[in-house]
Each structure stands twice: as C-alpha cells, then as structure tokens.
C-alpha cells in the first residue's frame, strides 16, 4: 500500500467525517432534549431551570448567605413564574445586570 500524502489526507477526511457525525448526533440529541423540555409542566420546568442556576457559584453564595431563600423559591409564585421561563433563566445565567436585578428582587422579598 503506497504511503503518500494523499492517503494521509483520506485518513484525516475520515476523522473529520466522524467529527461531523458526532456533531450531528449531538444536534439531534439537543433537539430531542428541547422537545422534551417543551412538554414539561411548569413545576418541572422550574425545577430544571433552578438546577441550571444552582450550578453557578454566585447563586450558591447567595443561598449560603440567605438560608430562607430556598423556602422562598419553593413557595413564592413570582419566583416560580420567573424560573419556569427559559428566556429569563438564560438571561440570568449570562447577564451581569440581570443577576444584580435578581439579587435586588430577593432583597425586597
């Protein structure tokens, strides 16, 4: 079997195809996850979104500083509405100003 640069490129192309196949599989998995999310109840959406926020350091610190916050999040309807919205949670996770507003909102409760 000849060993030239052409065959090396073929192996690289095969690796790229594998990466593309993995990427497509990941996209399909994400689409099905999103569809599954769409059919969750408000309580389940709230729990899933709260789980995303719970992973963040700033939220863990907030929970440690305000132990009553967990009860407030579970019982307050405004917080449930806020956390059942994917748009609100995504904005909270990436926007510094939104986090500051959220912290002020908690202070006022």
CSV table of C-alpha atoms in Angstrom, one decimal:
chain,number,residue,atom,x,y,z
A,1,UNK,CA,0.0,0.0,0.0
A,2,UNK,CA,1.6,3.3,-1.0
A,3,UNK,CA,2.2,5.8,1.7
A,4,UNK,CA,1.8,9.3,0.3
A,5,UNK,CA,0.2,12.5,1.4
A,6,UNK,CA,-2.9,11.6,-0.5
A,7,UNK,CA,-3.6,8.6,1.9
A,8,UNK,CA,-2.9,10.8,4.9
A,9,UNK,CA,-5.5,13.2,3.7
A,10,UNK,CA,-8.0,10.4,3.4
A,11,UNK,CA,-7.5,9.4,7.0
A,12,UNK,CA,-7.9,13.0,8.1
A,13,UNK,CA,-11.1,13.3,6.0
A,14,UNK,CA,-12.4,10.1,7.7
A,15,UNK,CA,-11.7,11.7,11.1
A,16,UNK,CA,-13.5,14.8,10.0
A,17,UNK,CA,-16.5,12.8,8.9
A,18,UNK,CA,-16.5,11.1,12.3
A,19,UNK,CA,-16.5,14.6,14.0
A,20,UNK,CA,-19.3,15.7,11.7
A,21,UNK,CA,-21.3,12.6,12.6
A,22,UNK,CA,-20.7,13.2,16.3
A,23,UNK,CA,-21.8,16.8,15.8
A,24,UNK,CA,-25.0,15.8,14.0
A,25,UNK,CA,-25.7,13.3,16.8
A,26,UNK,CA,-25.2,16.0,19.4
A,27,UNK,CA,-27.5,18.3,17.5
A,28,UNK,CA,-30.2,15.6,17.3
A,29,UNK,CA,-29.8,14.9,21.0
A,30,UNK,CA,-30.2,18.6,21.8
A,31,UNK,CA,-33.3,18.9,19.6
A,32,UNK,CA,-35.0,15.9,21.4
A,33,UNK,CA,-34.0,17.4,24.8
A,34,UNK,CA,-35.6,20.7,23.8
A,35,UNK,CA,-38.7,19.0,22.6
A,36,UNK,CA,-38.9,17.0,25.8
A,37,UNK,CA,-38.4,20.3,27.8
A,38,UNK,CA,-41.3,21.9,25.9
A,39,UNK,CA,-43.7,19.3,27.2
A,40,UNK,CA,-42.7,19.6,30.8
A,41,UNK,CA,-45.1,21.0,33.4
A,42,UNK,CA,-44.4,24.4,34.9
A,43,UNK,CA,-43.1,22.8,38.1
A,44,UNK,CA,-40.8,20.5,36.1
A,45,UNK,CA,-39.5,23.4,34.0
A,46,UNK,CA,-38.9,25.4,37.2
A,47,UNK,CA,-37.0,22.6,38.8
A,48,UNK,CA,-34.9,22.0,35.6
A,49,UNK,CA,-34.1,25.7,35.3
A,50,UNK,CA,-33.4,26.1,39.0
A,51,UNK,CA,-30.9,23.2,38.6
A,52,UNK,CA,-29.1,25.1,36.0
A,53,UNK,CA,-28.8,28.2,38.2
A,54,UNK,CA,-27.8,26.1,41.2
A,55,UNK,CA,-24.6,25.1,39.5
A,56,UNK,CA,-23.4,28.7,39.5
A,57,UNK,CA,-21.0,29.9,42.2
A,58,UNK,CA,-22.8,33.3,42.7
A,59,UNK,CA,-26.1,31.5,43.3
A,60,UNK,CA,-24.5,29.1,45.8
A,61,UNK,CA,-23.1,32.0,47.7
A,62,UNK,CA,-26.5,33.7,47.6
A,63,UNK,CA,-28.1,30.5,49.0
A,64,UNK,CA,-25.4,30.3,51.8
A,65,UNK,CA,-25.9,34.0,52.7
A,66,UNK,CA,-29.7,33.8,52.7
A,67,UNK,CA,-30.9,30.4,54.1
A,68,UNK,CA,-34.6,31.4,53.8
A,69,UNK,CA,-34.1,31.8,50.0
A,70,UNK,CA,-34.7,28.1,49.4
A,71,UNK,CA,-38.2,28.2,51.0
A,72,UNK,CA,-38.9,31.5,49.3
A,73,UNK,CA,-38.1,30.0,45.9
A,74,UNK,CA,-40.3,27.0,46.5
A,75,UNK,CA,-43.3,28.9,47.8
A,76,UNK,CA,-43.4,32.3,46.0
A,77,UNK,CA,-45.4,32.3,42.8
A,78,UNK,CA,-43.4,35.1,41.2
A,79,UNK,CA,-40.2,33.1,41.6
A,80,UNK,CA,-41.9,30.0,40.1
A,81,UNK,CA,-43.1,32.1,37.1
A,82,UNK,CA,-39.6,33.6,36.7
A,83,UNK,CA,-37.8,30.2,36.9
A,84,UNK,CA,-40.3,28.4,34.6
A,85,UNK,CA,-39.3,30.8,31.8
A,86,UNK,CA,-36.3,29.5,29.8
A,87,UNK,CA,-35.7,33.0,28.5
A,88,UNK,CA,-35.5,34.5,32.0
A,89,UNK,CA,-33.1,31.8,33.2
A,90,UNK,CA,-30.8,32.1,30.2
A,91,UNK,CA,-30.6,35.9,30.7
A,92,UNK,CA,-29.9,35.4,34.4
A,93,UNK,CA,-27.1,33.0,33.6
A,94,UNK,CA,-25.3,35.2,31.2
A,95,UNK,CA,-26.1,38.8,32.1
A,96,UNK,CA,-24.5,40.6,35.0
A,97,UNK,CA,-27.1,43.3,35.1
A,98,UNK,CA,-29.9,40.7,35.3
A,99,UNK,CA,-28.1,39.0,38.2
A,100,UNK,CA,-27.9,42.3,40.0
A,101,UNK,CA,-31.6,42.9,39.4
A,102,UNK,CA,-32.4,39.4,40.6
A,103,UNK,CA,-30.4,40.0,43.8
A,104,UNK,CA,-32.2,43.2,44.5
A,105,UNK,CA,-35.5,41.5,43.9
A,106,UNK,CA,-34.6,38.9,46.5
A,107,UNK,CA,-33.6,41.7,48.9
A,108,UNK,CA,-37.1,43.2,48.6
A,109,UNK,CA,-38.8,39.9,49.3
